[in-house]
Amino acid sequence: MTAVAVSKRFGATTALSDVTLRIAPGETHALVGRNGAGKSTLVSLLTGLHQPDGGEIRFGGEPAPPVADRGAWRQRVACVFQRSTIIPALTVAENLFLNRQNENRQSEPSRIPRPIRWKALRRRAGDLLEEYAVGVDPGALAGDLDVEQRQLVEIARALSQGARFIILDEPTARLDATAIERLFTRLRALAESGVTMLFISHHLQEVYAVCDTVTVLRDARWVLTEPVAAIGHDALVAAMTGEAAGLTDVAARPPVGASTPAALRLEGLALDGAYEPVTLDVRAGEIVGVTGSGSSGKVSLAETVGGLRRAGSGTLSVGGRLVAPGSVPAALKAGIGLVPQDRHREGLVPLLSVAENATLPIADRLGPAGAILPGRRRAVAEAFIERYDIRAEGPDAPVASLSGGNAQKVVLARALSTGPKVLVLINPTAGVDVRSKESLLGAVRAAADAGTGVLMISDELDDLRHCDRVLVMFHGRVTTELQAGWSDTDVVAAVEGVSG
């Protein structure tokens, strides 16, 4: 695949300027850059969603097909997006052959609609899944699959349509360490079979683990392309940011006194099939991290605290007051702010503006008798935009127009808008760039410094370094508690069940 001097403008905004990218057959090529660097725009051109305003894209030496010919594009390139394109209400088999009905008719394609041979479709889907070593029942509902399974189904679907060039957009953003390693094993096998991949990630250690070459974009322009083995971590960060490395240095926090009252108290909290009884105090001003594998129960625990799940037993209290279980309104009323795992599905209303999203929990404070005064909402939103460094055209900008890091800042601003006693965060920096990560974690530390108790669930060691202590969960149980000063080896060993 070759893109030569491609450019794209949206109105007065230059989203991509004179970018060249060449990927050799069978190569795994990393594309990195901060949010807003132009990565998403380049992907939209490479997948035929937009026509470049200048330059040329070629596949195997041939010009890219017209944008309108979606079938031709699917045969050349496929993208596994961070937001899954799998339809939850359909089965795995139906998702695999969606928009390919003619392959499953009773006879040759014709203008006369004919019934789909469902048994044959499921059999073909089973063969396809077996060919690509995807251990999923073709008759299962796609909505019942976990994130890793959905991604593998999307990859299998792409390869079955003839595409030998796959774009992976933040494929590890919602996977735990074990699932990431399984994914990387699959990717290496695909590369050995001649599949070409463009790997987009904000996690530079993944670039070094699985990629051959790396290209950096910054401010909509090409910065460099180098073999991964030839460029060091600091040089790569400097290319992405235009600054010296060292953005992830973590200053020590003053210890929270043992006599400080608990902001959040869990007593014997348990959820059948997810986690066993957990007893935990998070003191006011304390940041407590929780990590573990995907099956550890850590996300379910956080969602229980945030009101998204109802515990089977035990109690949850904030500031000494019991909180009604399984109720988001009750959690909000008690003083719990939540940054959920999936900002797109659970954290934002895409059709609303930045101001509307950020002020949803405090709408009743923006005017008399429940009415919202637009000027007051705008003023509050402008203050949030400045405080949390949200890069948007203004409070009225659609939240769907923001980059991933800035969208996450809106979610955090909303969670903090009520001045919560407890802040619960689930993978708060997943899929955001270095600078956005620093900004988000800085805001979390500021909230803790002001007295908010923070429960941070994360798979990222860089996130956990900001915590006063870290709990490790394994198969639904808290097995290890690590005080500040832990080593990466300590955490990884506990997550994998080697210690604790």
C-alpha positions as MATLAB code, in Angstrom:
seq = 'MTAVAVSKRFGATTALSDVTLRIAPGETHALVGRNGAGKSTLVSLLTGLHQPDGGEIRFGGEPAPPVADRGAWRQRVACVFQRSTIIPALTVAENLFLNRQNENRQSEPSRIPRPIRWKALRRRAGDLLEEYAVGVDPGALAGDLDVEQRQLVEIARALSQGARFIILDEPTARLDATAIERLFTRLRALAESGVTMLFISHHLQEVYAVCDTVTVLRDARWVLTEPVAAIGHDALVAAMTGEAAGLTDVAARPPVGASTPAALRLEGLALDGAYEPVTLDVRAGEIVGVTGSGSSGKVSLAETVGGLRRAGSGTLSVGGRLVAPGSVPAALKAGIGLVPQDRHREGLVPLLSVAENATLPIADRLGPAGAILPGRRRAVAEAFIERYDIRAEGPDAPVASLSGGNAQKVVLARALSTGPKVLVLINPTAGVDVRSKESLLGAVRAAADAGTGVLMISDELDDLRHCDRVLVMFHGRVTTELQAGWSDTDVVAAVEGVSG';
ca = [
       0.000    0.000    0.000;
       1.279    3.444   -0.915;
      -0.103    6.901   -0.157;
       1.858    9.660   -1.866;
       1.561   13.325   -0.831;
      -2.078   12.963    0.256;
      -3.891   15.977    1.672;
      -7.380   16.564    3.042;
      -9.229   19.710    4.016;
     -12.559   20.120    5.784;
     -13.650   23.666    5.111;
     -10.916   25.983    6.340;
      -9.275   23.232    8.379;
      -6.344   21.298    6.950;
      -6.717   17.818    8.438;
      -3.818   16.273    6.482;
      -1.078   17.991    4.531;
       1.182   16.309    1.969;
       1.595   13.016    3.846;
       3.392   10.061    2.281;
       3.151    6.521    3.688;
       4.567    3.346    2.154;
       3.920   -0.088    3.676;
       5.637   -3.183    2.289;
       3.674   -6.434    1.835;
       3.651   -8.462    5.048;
       4.933   -5.532    7.088;
       3.396   -4.408   10.395;
       3.693   -0.638   10.262;
       2.934    1.592   13.267;
       1.219    4.967   12.881;
       1.604    7.167   15.948;
       0.932   10.763   16.907;
      -0.995   12.828   19.378;
      -4.778   13.158   19.142;
      -5.473   15.564   16.295;
      -2.235   14.699   14.472;
      -4.142   13.447   11.412;
      -4.205    9.686   12.019;
      -8.000    9.324   11.782;
      -8.117   11.426    8.626;
      -5.430    9.297    6.996;
      -7.375    6.144    7.920;
     -10.527    7.608    6.362;
      -8.596    8.098    3.107;
      -6.984    4.639    3.195;
     -10.386    2.987    3.686;
     -12.186    5.014    1.029;
     -14.479    6.903    3.393;
     -13.170   10.195    2.022;
     -11.546   11.245   -1.237;
      -8.164   12.972   -0.841;
      -8.003   16.552   -2.067;
      -4.505   15.920   -3.337;
      -2.072   13.040   -3.779;
      -2.655    9.409   -4.685;
      -3.366    6.088   -2.951;
      -2.378    2.782   -4.552;
      -2.832   -0.869   -3.574;
      -0.404   -3.370   -5.077;
       0.662   -0.782   -7.632;
      -2.916   -0.118   -8.811;
      -4.842    3.094   -8.150;
      -7.411    2.987   -5.343;
     -10.983    2.328   -6.531;
     -13.610    5.091   -6.627;
     -14.979    6.029   -3.189;
     -18.465    4.875   -4.212;
     -17.315    1.310   -4.958;
     -17.476   -0.051   -1.414;
     -17.164   -3.671   -2.544;
     -13.844   -2.969   -4.243;
     -12.549   -1.195   -1.127;
     -13.538   -4.130    1.130;
     -11.482   -6.448   -1.074;
      -8.394   -4.276   -0.606;
      -8.465   -2.922    2.937;
     -10.345   -3.377    6.207;
     -10.228   -1.443    9.447;
     -10.813   -2.827   12.929;
     -11.863    0.345   14.687;
     -11.542    1.114   18.392;
     -15.346    1.309   18.324;
     -16.512   -2.096   17.157;
     -18.573   -2.321   13.953;
     -20.001   -5.684   15.021;
     -23.805   -5.502   15.349;
     -24.710   -6.856   18.827;
     -28.241   -8.000   17.919;
     -26.990  -10.301   15.123;
     -25.214  -13.624   15.465;
     -21.522  -14.056   14.748;
     -22.350  -15.810   11.457;
     -24.670  -12.987   10.375;
     -22.004  -10.395   11.159;
     -19.392  -12.321    9.187;
     -21.519  -12.357    6.044;
     -23.370   -9.069    6.410;
     -23.734   -7.321    3.034;
     -22.602  -10.548    1.321;
     -26.019  -12.151    0.985;
     -25.435  -13.336   -2.567;
     -22.836  -15.768   -1.254;
     -25.527  -17.533    0.752;
     -28.479  -17.695   -1.646;
     -29.964  -20.918   -2.944;
     -28.809  -20.175   -6.475;
     -26.686  -17.823   -8.503;
     -27.216  -14.104   -7.818;
     -30.255  -12.676   -9.556;
     -32.619   -9.764   -9.298;
     -35.210  -12.021   -7.666;
     -34.839  -12.133   -3.843;
     -34.232  -15.666   -2.637;
     -34.012  -17.022    0.893;
     -30.689  -17.317    2.680;
     -29.594  -20.870    3.502;
     -29.058  -20.328    7.214;
     -27.616  -23.757    7.948;
     -25.079  -23.339    5.156;
     -24.245  -19.826    6.367;
     -23.526  -21.050    9.898;
     -21.431  -23.925    8.533;
     -19.370  -21.562    6.369;
     -18.991  -19.198    9.323;
     -17.727  -22.085   11.461;
     -15.183  -23.032    8.806;
     -14.050  -19.423    8.556;
     -13.631  -19.037   12.317;
     -11.708  -22.304   12.481;
      -9.424  -21.210    9.629;
      -8.416  -18.089   11.546;
      -8.346  -19.813   14.974;
     -11.193  -17.772   16.436;
     -12.788  -19.858   19.179;
     -16.321  -18.451   18.952;
     -19.680  -20.161   18.320;
     -21.004  -18.875   14.956;
     -24.549  -19.050   16.351;
     -23.747  -16.900   19.401;
     -25.115  -13.381   19.646;
     -22.342  -10.902   18.892;
     -23.488   -8.785   21.824;
     -22.452  -11.603   24.168;
     -18.843  -11.590   22.955;
     -16.091   -9.862   24.904;
     -13.932   -7.141   23.348;
     -11.157   -9.516   22.305;
     -13.580  -11.901   20.580;
     -15.289   -9.056   18.689;
     -11.937   -7.851   17.388;
     -10.949  -11.325   16.195;
     -14.315  -11.735   14.460;
     -13.758   -8.413   12.669;
     -10.292   -9.478   11.549;
     -11.650  -12.814   10.285;
     -14.435  -10.997    8.417;
     -11.925   -8.686    6.753;
      -9.618  -11.497    5.653;
     -12.529  -13.567    4.328;
     -13.475  -10.741    1.961;
     -10.064  -10.846    0.350;
      -8.444   -7.911    2.110;
      -4.740   -8.453    2.747;
      -4.228   -5.006    4.256;
      -5.745   -4.471    7.706;
      -5.778   -1.293    9.766;
      -5.926   -1.838   13.521;
      -7.076    1.332   15.311;
      -6.128    1.182   19.023;
      -6.824   -2.577   19.123;
      -5.580   -2.969   22.711;
      -7.405   -0.008   24.272;
      -9.861   -2.240   26.155;
      -7.842   -5.460   26.489;
      -5.972   -6.724   29.533;
      -2.328   -7.810   29.406;
      -3.086  -11.482   28.722;
      -5.534  -10.691   25.904;
      -3.046   -8.229   24.397;
      -0.355  -10.887   24.230;
      -2.808  -13.315   22.587;
      -3.699  -10.628   20.039;
      -0.033   -9.967   19.318;
       0.552  -13.673   18.756;
      -2.255  -13.651   16.167;
      -0.860  -10.534   14.499;
       2.612  -12.046   14.187;
       1.108  -15.160   12.602;
      -0.885  -13.028   10.141;
       2.246  -11.079    9.205;
       4.122  -14.322    8.558;
       1.304  -15.376    6.207;
       1.740  -12.180    4.182;
      -0.974   -9.954    5.677;
       0.007   -6.270    5.752;
      -1.021   -4.267    8.800;
      -1.155   -0.630    9.859;
      -1.093   -0.555   13.671;
      -2.317    2.620   15.394;
      -1.549    2.958   19.082;
      -0.753    5.484   21.788;
       1.142    2.829   23.748;
       4.679    2.977   22.473;
       5.751   -0.240   24.167;
       3.286   -2.026   21.855;
       4.933   -0.439   18.827;
       8.249   -1.939   19.895;
       6.626   -5.301   20.658;
       4.846   -5.970   17.381;
       5.817   -3.490   14.625;
       8.596   -3.399   12.043;
       8.429    0.272   11.045;
       6.932    3.408   12.578;
       5.598    6.605   11.010;
       4.937    9.709   13.102;
       2.389   12.393   12.247;
       2.272   15.753   14.015;
      -0.040   18.682   13.324;
      -1.438   16.983   10.176;
       2.023   16.518    8.666;
       4.488   13.661    8.228;
       7.414   13.876   10.659;
       9.415   10.669   10.234;
       9.395    7.033    9.140;
      12.004    4.748   10.707;
      12.579    1.066   11.453;
      11.344    0.497   15.001;
      14.686   -1.022   15.983;
      16.488    2.155   14.912;
      14.616    4.716   17.026;
      14.619    4.979   20.796;
      11.621    5.675   23.024;
      12.670    9.240   23.902;
      13.277   10.136   20.260;
       9.863    8.754   19.314;
       8.085   10.758   22.018;
       9.996   13.868   20.957;
       8.893   13.341   17.340;
       5.242   12.990   18.433;
       5.194   16.017   20.733;
       7.865   18.295   19.328;
       9.311   18.376   22.836;
      11.807   16.487   24.938;
      10.664   13.224   26.474;
       9.803   12.833   30.139;
       6.092   13.663   30.096;
       5.190   10.708   32.260;
       7.352   11.531   35.283;
       5.191   11.252   38.412;
       5.740   13.525   41.401;
       5.256   11.898   44.780;
       2.070   12.767   46.685;
       2.081   13.584   50.391;
       0.773   10.544   52.298;
      -2.881   10.571   53.353;
      -3.086   10.266   57.126;
      -4.422    7.043   58.616;
      -6.885    9.086   60.683;
      -8.433   10.681   57.588;
     -12.097    9.622   57.364;
     -13.211    7.251   54.626;
     -14.862    8.868   51.628;
     -15.874    5.429   50.297;
     -16.386    2.253   52.314;
     -17.119   -1.187   50.885;
     -18.045   -3.891   53.381;
     -18.309   -7.441   52.072;
     -19.424   -6.174   48.653;
     -19.852   -9.127   46.283;
     -21.393   -9.910   42.903;
     -21.984  -13.529   41.950;
     -19.913  -14.578   38.963;
     -17.836  -11.383   39.015;
     -16.080  -10.856   42.348;
     -16.029  -12.259   45.864;
     -16.593  -10.126   49.004;
     -14.466   -6.984   48.966;
     -13.913   -4.823   52.038;
     -12.154   -1.546   51.312;
     -11.849    2.019   52.596;
     -10.833    4.850   50.271;
      -9.947    7.826   52.432;
     -10.751   11.414   51.493;
      -7.942   12.677   49.257;
      -6.574    9.195   48.622;
      -6.045    7.631   45.180;
      -6.481    3.858   45.299;
      -5.696    1.873   42.162;
      -7.196   -1.483   41.246;
      -5.770   -3.659   38.496;
      -5.967   -7.241   37.291;
      -6.726   -9.326   34.221;
      -9.962   -9.085   32.255;
     -11.490  -11.884   34.341;
     -10.384  -10.407   37.667;
     -13.670   -8.613   38.385;
     -12.101   -5.161   38.671;
     -14.405   -3.470   36.138;
     -17.516   -5.063   37.644;
     -16.443   -3.785   41.053;
     -16.062   -0.240   39.756;
     -19.390   -0.403   37.924;
     -21.048   -1.548   41.148;
     -19.665    1.482   42.985;
     -20.839    3.743   40.154;
     -24.385    2.322   40.242;
     -24.236    0.462   36.916;
     -24.419   -2.956   38.623;
     -26.264   -4.208   41.691;
     -24.201   -6.137   44.233;
     -25.540   -9.470   45.421;
     -24.409   -8.848   49.002;
     -22.549   -6.372   51.172;
     -22.865   -2.615   51.556;
     -21.473    0.537   49.998;
     -21.368    3.861   51.825;
     -20.134    7.368   51.030;
     -19.206    9.655   53.891;
     -20.755    7.179   56.307;
     -24.131    7.018   54.519;
     -25.361    3.874   52.809;
     -25.933    4.134   49.055;
     -28.891    2.383   47.407;
     -27.450   -0.425   45.247;
     -27.653   -0.643   41.466;
     -28.842    2.918   40.851;
     -26.908    5.610   38.968;
     -29.175    8.420   40.300;
     -28.598    7.155   43.847;
     -24.841    7.064   43.261;
     -24.870   10.621   41.894;
     -26.983   11.854   44.802;
     -24.593   10.206   47.263;
     -21.650   12.061   45.702;
     -20.100    9.508   43.342;
     -18.729   10.650   39.990;
     -18.014    7.995   37.351;
     -15.802    7.892   34.278;
     -17.073    4.682   32.623;
     -15.089    2.144   30.621;
     -16.545    3.017   27.205;
     -16.766    6.778   26.739;
     -18.597    6.401   23.425;
     -21.426    4.144   24.648;
     -21.671    5.107   28.319;
     -19.914    8.438   28.756;
     -21.153   10.766   26.026;
     -24.295   11.712   24.137;
     -22.826   12.118   20.619;
     -25.566   14.371   19.250;
     -25.168   16.921   22.047;
     -22.574   19.659   22.372;
     -19.554   19.844   24.638;
     -21.479   22.163   26.969;
     -24.543   19.931   27.111;
     -22.489   16.811   27.826;
     -20.263   18.404   30.438;
     -23.155   19.920   32.421;
     -25.678   17.046   32.289;
     -25.474   16.206   36.035;
     -25.856   19.861   37.073;
     -28.554   20.936   34.638;
     -30.852   21.774   37.573;
     -28.315   24.360   38.772;
     -28.211   26.298   35.516;
     -31.428   28.252   35.891;
     -34.540   28.812   37.997;
     -37.216   26.151   38.513;
     -35.399   23.531   36.440;
     -35.009   25.789   33.397;
     -31.586   26.003   31.764;
     -30.229   29.462   31.003;
     -28.060   29.080   27.887;
     -25.714   31.856   28.974;
     -25.105   30.240   32.355;
     -24.507   26.832   30.802;
     -22.109   28.345   28.323;
     -20.169   30.125   31.058;
     -19.847   26.936   33.130;
     -18.759   24.980   30.047;
     -16.162   27.614   29.124;
     -14.717   27.297   32.632;
     -14.527   23.499   32.195;
     -12.871   23.858   28.799;
     -10.164   26.050   30.313;
      -9.723   24.021   33.528;
      -9.428   20.656   31.795;
      -7.623   21.876   28.658;
     -10.362   20.636   26.316;
      -9.377   21.414   22.721;
     -12.680   22.306   21.049;
     -13.946   25.094   18.837;
     -16.135   26.172   21.736;
     -18.871   25.042   24.139;
     -21.319   24.580   21.269;
     -19.054   22.237   19.295;
     -20.545   18.736   18.830;
     -18.809   16.376   21.228;
     -18.616   13.850   18.353;
     -16.178   16.190   16.594;
     -13.556   15.914   19.341;
     -10.476   13.709   19.351;
     -10.417   10.767   21.747;
      -8.356   12.549   24.395;
     -10.529   15.651   24.385;
     -13.723   13.579   24.458;
     -12.379   11.807   27.549;
     -11.694   15.192   29.161;
     -15.365   16.076   28.664;
     -16.373   12.833   30.393;
     -14.048   13.643   33.299;
     -15.329   17.225   33.486;
     -18.881   15.911   33.733;
     -17.916   13.431   36.463;
     -16.276   16.237   38.464;
     -18.964   18.852   37.745;
     -20.919   17.969   40.906;
     -17.885   18.217   43.175;
     -18.121   14.513   44.075;
     -16.914   13.002   47.335;
     -15.814    9.913   45.404;
     -14.469    9.683   41.846;
     -14.482    6.275   40.128;
     -12.429    5.922   36.937;
     -12.305    2.887   34.644;
      -9.271    2.868   32.320;
      -9.336    6.683   32.166;
      -6.458    7.093   29.708;
      -7.253    4.253   27.280;
      -6.806    5.403   23.691;
      -5.490    8.899   24.445;
      -2.151   10.460   23.599;
       0.739   11.327   25.893;
      -0.250   14.942   26.476;
      -3.944   14.146   27.040;
      -2.956   11.393   29.464;
      -0.854   13.854   31.448;
      -3.720   16.373   31.493;
      -6.315   13.819   32.588;
      -4.184   12.393   35.381;
      -3.280   15.902   36.505;
      -6.987   16.688   36.899;
      -7.488   13.482   38.891;
      -4.627   14.399   41.222;
      -6.047   17.900   41.649;
      -9.429   16.414   42.638;
      -7.714   14.161   45.186;
      -5.686   17.085   46.528;
      -9.014   18.889   47.096;
     -10.288   15.973   49.214;
     -12.024   13.669   46.745;
     -11.490    9.952   47.303;
     -10.438    8.325   44.025;
     -10.895    4.693   42.986;
      -8.941    4.186   39.746;
      -9.350    0.923   37.838;
      -6.663    0.656   35.173;
      -4.489   -1.734   33.185;
      -1.906    1.010   32.619;
       1.147    1.082   34.875;
       1.568    4.793   34.116;
      -1.912    5.444   35.553;
      -1.237    3.355   38.642;
       1.957    5.273   39.435;
      -0.257    8.168   40.549;
      -1.940    6.014   43.205;
      -1.163    5.971   46.919;
      -1.644    2.207   46.912;
      -2.648   -0.426   44.367;
      -4.890   -3.453   44.860;
      -4.513   -6.417   42.516;
      -7.527   -8.629   41.813;
      -7.226  -12.199   40.571;
     -10.262  -14.335   39.680;
     -12.639  -12.123   41.648;
     -10.518  -11.733   44.777;
      -8.225   -8.992   46.045;
      -4.970  -10.921   46.363;
      -2.322   -8.238   46.752;
      -2.016   -4.708   48.116;
       1.025   -2.699   47.020;
       2.102    0.540   48.652;
       3.663    3.430   46.732;
       7.125    2.530   45.447;
       6.146   -0.803   43.879;
       8.009   -2.084   40.858;
       6.530   -3.056   37.496;
       7.568   -6.642   38.205;
       5.558   -6.644   41.450;
       2.378   -5.600   39.647;
       2.777   -7.881   36.636;
       3.531  -10.904   38.813;
       0.452  -10.264   40.980;
      -1.790   -9.716   37.934;
      -0.619  -13.014   36.454;
      -1.229  -14.814   39.755;
       2.454  -15.492   40.401;
       2.355  -13.810   43.804;
      -0.226  -12.855   46.399;
];
